[in-house]
Short mmCIF file of C-alpha atoms in Angstrom, two decimals:
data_model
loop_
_atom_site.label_atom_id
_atom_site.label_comp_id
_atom_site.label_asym_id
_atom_site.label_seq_id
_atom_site.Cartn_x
_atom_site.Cartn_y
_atom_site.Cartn_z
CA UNK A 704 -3.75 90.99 64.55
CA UNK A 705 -3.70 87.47 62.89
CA UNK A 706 -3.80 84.53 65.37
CA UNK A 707 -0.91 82.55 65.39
CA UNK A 708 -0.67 78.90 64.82
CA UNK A 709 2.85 78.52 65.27
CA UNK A 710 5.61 77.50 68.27
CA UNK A 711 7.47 81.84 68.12
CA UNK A 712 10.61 82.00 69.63
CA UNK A 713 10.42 84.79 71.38
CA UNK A 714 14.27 86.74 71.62
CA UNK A 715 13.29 90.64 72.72
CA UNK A 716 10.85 92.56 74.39
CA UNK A 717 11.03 96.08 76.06
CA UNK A 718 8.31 98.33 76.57
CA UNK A 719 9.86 102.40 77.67
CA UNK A 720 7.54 102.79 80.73
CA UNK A 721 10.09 103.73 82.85
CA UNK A 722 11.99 106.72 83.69
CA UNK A 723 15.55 105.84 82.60
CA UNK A 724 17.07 104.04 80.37
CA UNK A 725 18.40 100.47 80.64
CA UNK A 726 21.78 100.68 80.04
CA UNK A 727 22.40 96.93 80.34
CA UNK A 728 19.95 96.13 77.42
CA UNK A 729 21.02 99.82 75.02
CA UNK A 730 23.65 101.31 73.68
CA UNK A 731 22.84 105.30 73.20
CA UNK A 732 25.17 107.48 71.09
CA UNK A 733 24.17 111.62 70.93
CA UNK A 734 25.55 114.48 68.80
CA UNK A 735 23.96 117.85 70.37
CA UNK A 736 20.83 115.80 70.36
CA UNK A 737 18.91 114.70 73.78
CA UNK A 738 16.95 111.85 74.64
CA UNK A 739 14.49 111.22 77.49
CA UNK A 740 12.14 108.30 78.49
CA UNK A 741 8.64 109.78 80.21
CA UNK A 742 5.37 109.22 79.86
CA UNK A 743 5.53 105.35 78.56
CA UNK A 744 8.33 106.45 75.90
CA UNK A 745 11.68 107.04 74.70
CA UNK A 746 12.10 110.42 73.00
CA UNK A 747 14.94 111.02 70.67
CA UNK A 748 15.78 114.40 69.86
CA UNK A 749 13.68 115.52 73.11
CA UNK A 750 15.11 118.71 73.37
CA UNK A 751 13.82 119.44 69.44
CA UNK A 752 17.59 120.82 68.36
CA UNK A 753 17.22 121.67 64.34
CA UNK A 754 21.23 121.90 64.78
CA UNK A 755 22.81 120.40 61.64
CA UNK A 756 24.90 117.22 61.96
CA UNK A 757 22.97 116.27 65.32
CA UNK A 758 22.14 112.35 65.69
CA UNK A 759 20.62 110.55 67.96
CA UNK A 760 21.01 106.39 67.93
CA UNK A 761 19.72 103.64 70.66
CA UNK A 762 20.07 100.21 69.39
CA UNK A 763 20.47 96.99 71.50
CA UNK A 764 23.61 95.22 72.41
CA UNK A 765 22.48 92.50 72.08
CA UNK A 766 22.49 91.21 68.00
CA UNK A 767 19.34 88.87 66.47
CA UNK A 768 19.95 85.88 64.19
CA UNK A 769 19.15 86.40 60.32
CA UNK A 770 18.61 82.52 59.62
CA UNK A 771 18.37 81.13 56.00
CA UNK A 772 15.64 78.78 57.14
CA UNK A 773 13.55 80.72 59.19
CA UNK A 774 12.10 84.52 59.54
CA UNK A 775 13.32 86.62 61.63
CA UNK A 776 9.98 89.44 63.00
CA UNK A 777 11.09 92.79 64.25
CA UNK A 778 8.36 95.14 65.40
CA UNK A 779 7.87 98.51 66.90
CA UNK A 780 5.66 100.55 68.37
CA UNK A 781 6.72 104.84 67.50
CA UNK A 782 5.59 107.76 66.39
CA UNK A 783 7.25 110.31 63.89
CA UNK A 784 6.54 113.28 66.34
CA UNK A 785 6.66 116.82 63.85
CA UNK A 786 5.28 119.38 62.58
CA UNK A 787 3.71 117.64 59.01
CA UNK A 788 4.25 114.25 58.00
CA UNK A 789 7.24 114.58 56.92
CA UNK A 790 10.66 116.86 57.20
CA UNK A 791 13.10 117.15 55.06
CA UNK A 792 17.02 117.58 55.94
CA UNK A 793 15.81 115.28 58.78
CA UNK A 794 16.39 111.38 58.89
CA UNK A 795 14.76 108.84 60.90
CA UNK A 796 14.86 105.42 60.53
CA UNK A 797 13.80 102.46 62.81
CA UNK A 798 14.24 98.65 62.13
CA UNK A 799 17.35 96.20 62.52
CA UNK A 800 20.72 97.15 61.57
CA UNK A 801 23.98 98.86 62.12
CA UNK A 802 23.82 102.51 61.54
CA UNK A 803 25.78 105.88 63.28
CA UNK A 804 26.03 109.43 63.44
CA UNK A 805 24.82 110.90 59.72
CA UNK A 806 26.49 108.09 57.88
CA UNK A 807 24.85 105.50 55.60
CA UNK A 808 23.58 102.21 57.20
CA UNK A 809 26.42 99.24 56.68
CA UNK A 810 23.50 96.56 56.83
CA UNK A 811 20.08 96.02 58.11
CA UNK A 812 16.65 96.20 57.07
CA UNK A 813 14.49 99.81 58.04
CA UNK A 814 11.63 102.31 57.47
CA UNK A 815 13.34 105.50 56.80
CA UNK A 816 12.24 109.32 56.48
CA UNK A 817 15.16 110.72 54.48
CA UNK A 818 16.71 113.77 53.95
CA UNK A 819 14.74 114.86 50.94
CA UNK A 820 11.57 114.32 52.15
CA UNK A 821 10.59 110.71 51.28
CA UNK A 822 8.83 107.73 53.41
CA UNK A 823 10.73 104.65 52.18
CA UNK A 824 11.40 100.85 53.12
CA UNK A 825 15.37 100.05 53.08
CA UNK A 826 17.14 96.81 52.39
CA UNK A 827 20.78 97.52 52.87
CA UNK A 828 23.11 94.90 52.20
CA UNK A 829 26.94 95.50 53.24
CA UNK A 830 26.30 99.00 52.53
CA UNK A 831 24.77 98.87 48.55
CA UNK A 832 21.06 99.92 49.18
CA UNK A 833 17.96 99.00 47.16
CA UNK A 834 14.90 100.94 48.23
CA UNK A 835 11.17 100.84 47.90
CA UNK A 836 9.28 103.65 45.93
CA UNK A 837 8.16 106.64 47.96
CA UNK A 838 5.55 105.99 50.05
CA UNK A 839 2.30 107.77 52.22
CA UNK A 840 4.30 108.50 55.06
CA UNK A 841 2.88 107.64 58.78
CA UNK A 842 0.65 110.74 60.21
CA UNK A 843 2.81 112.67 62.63
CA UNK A 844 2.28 112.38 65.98
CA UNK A 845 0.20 109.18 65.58
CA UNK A 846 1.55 105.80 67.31
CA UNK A 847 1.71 102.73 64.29
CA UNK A 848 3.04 99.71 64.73
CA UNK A 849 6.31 98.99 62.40
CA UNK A 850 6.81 95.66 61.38
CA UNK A 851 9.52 93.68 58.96
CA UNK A 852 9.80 90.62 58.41
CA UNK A 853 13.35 88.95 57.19
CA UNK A 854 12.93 86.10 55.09
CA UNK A 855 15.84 84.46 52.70
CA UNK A 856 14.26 85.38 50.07
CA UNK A 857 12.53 88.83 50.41
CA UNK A 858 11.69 91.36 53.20
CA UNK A 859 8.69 92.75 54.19
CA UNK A 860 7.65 96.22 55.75
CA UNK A 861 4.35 96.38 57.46
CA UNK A 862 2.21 99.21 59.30
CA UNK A 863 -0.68 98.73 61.31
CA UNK A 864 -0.94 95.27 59.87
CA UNK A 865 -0.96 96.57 56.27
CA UNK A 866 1.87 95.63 53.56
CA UNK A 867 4.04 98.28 52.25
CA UNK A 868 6.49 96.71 50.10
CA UNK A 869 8.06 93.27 49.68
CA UNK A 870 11.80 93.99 48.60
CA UNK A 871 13.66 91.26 47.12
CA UNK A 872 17.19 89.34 48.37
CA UNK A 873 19.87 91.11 45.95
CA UNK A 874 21.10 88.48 42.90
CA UNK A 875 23.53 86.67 43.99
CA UNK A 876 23.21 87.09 47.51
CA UNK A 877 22.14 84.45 49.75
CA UNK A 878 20.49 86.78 52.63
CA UNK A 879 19.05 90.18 52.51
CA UNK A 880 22.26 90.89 54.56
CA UNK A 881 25.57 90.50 54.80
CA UNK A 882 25.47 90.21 58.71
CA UNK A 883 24.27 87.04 60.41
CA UNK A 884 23.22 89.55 63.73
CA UNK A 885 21.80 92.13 63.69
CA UNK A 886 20.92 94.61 66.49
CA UNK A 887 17.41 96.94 66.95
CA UNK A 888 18.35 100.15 65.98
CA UNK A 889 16.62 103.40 66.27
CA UNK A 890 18.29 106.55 64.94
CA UNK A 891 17.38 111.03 63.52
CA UNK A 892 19.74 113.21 62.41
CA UNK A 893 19.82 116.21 60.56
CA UNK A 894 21.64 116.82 57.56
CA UNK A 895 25.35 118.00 57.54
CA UNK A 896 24.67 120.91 55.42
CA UNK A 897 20.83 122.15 56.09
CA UNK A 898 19.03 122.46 58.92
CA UNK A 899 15.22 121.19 58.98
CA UNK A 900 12.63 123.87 58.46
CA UNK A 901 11.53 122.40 62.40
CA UNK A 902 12.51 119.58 64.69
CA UNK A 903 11.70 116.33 64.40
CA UNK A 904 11.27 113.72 67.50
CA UNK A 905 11.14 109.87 67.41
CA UNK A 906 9.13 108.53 70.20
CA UNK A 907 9.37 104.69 70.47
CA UNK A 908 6.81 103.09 72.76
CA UNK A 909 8.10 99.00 72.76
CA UNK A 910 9.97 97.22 70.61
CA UNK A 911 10.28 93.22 70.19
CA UNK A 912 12.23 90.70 67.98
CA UNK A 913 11.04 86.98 67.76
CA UNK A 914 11.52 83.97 65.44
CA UNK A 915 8.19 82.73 63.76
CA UNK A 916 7.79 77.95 63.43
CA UNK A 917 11.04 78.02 65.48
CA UNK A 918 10.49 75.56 68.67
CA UNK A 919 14.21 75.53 70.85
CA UNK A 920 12.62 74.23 73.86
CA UNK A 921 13.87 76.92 76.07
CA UNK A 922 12.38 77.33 79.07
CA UNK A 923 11.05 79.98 79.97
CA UNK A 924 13.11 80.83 82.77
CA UNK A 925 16.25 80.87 79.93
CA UNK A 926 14.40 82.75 77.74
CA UNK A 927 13.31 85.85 80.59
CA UNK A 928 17.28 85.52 81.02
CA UNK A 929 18.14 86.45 77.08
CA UNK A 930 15.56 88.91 77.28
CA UNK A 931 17.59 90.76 79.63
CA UNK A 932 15.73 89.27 82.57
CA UNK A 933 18.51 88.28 85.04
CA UNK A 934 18.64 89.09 88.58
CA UNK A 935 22.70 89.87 87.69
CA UNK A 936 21.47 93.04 86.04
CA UNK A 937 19.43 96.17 87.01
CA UNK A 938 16.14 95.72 84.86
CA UNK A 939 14.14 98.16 82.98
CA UNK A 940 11.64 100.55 84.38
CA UNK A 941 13.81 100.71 87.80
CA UNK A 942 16.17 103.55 86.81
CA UNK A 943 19.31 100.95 85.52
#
């Protein structure tokens, strides 16, 4: 990785090394789907159900800022766990936004494997998407690190430190999205009419969210505490 030269302000961290979720930090939503966190990850879709209409979504409660005059980094560590590279009549998408069930994001910013078999970077803003072109999807079963980067003018989709595709702010809009906060979401489903040819799995490793030549002076005590740090609430890795 680069070496910064910049003050970060750092907003979320959490690494899945535990053996239960954190309630207090995620909000999970299933549809016949399972999830389980083992072996240093979070698996959505763990019971591999190719049952149409099944979803799986985690996202934080917690929402990040989308600031006109400053980034906003969001970065994962996951693997597309399946049979080939890609499935299709399966979905899975990971980056910031507000997405549930099988319906169409309402706004965020993602890498998505969609239902007809395409790897593609997503900028949706209040609902009207505009899309990169089809891309090499990630190896399955292979852990890459997912990164976007939210800027007011463009966004930009990394993996494993290589571009992927810089997608413009839509005319006449003054942010990528509509939404001031957004949340980390992770979310597969299958499609409501055809079931995958196999099951697909999203296993997500840590995530973070942080705010590039941003300087609050927060100390660091304050920030441990918006990370989801407090002693007021059971913390991750201990079963809360």
């Amino acid at each position: 990785d680069a070496l910064p030269i910049c003050m970060d302000n750092l907003l979320f961290n959490e690494v899945f090394n535990g053996t239960a979720t954190n309630t207090a930090l995620w909000n999970t939503a299933l549809t016949t789907f399972t999830q389980a966190q083992a072996s240093g990850k979070q698996t959505l879709n763990s019971g591999s159900s190719t049952a149409t209409s099944a979803t799986a979504v985690i996202k934080t409660w917690r929402t990040f800022p989308i600031y006109s005059g400053f980034c906003t980094i969001f970065e994962a560590v996951a693997a597309y766990q399946a049979s080939s590279n890609i499935i299709p009549n399966s979905c899975v998408e990971i980056g910031l936004g507000f997405a549930a069930t099988t319906a169409a994001p309402t706004d965020g910013v993602f890498f998505r494997w969609n239902i007809a078999g395409n790897f593609l970077c997503v900028v949706n803003f209040n609902g009207s998407e505009t899309v990169s072109a089809a891309l090499t999807p990630p190896t399955a079963n292979i852990t890459y690190k997912f990164r976007i980067v939210v800027g007011r003018a463009y966004v930009e989709f990394w993996l494993n430190n290589i571009l992927q595709a810089i997608i413009a702010t839509p005319t006449g809009a003054g942010l990528p999205v509509i939404t001031q906060n957004l949340p980390i979401s992770f979310r597969v489903y299958n499609s409501t009419s055809l079931s995958p040819t196999s099951a697909v799995q999203l296993g997500i490793f840590s995530c973070s969210a942080w705010q590039p030549d941003l300087n609050v002076n927060r100390s660091y005590e304050m920030t441990l505490a918006g990370l989801g740090g407090s002693s007021i609430q059971g913390q991750s890795g201990t079963g809360a």
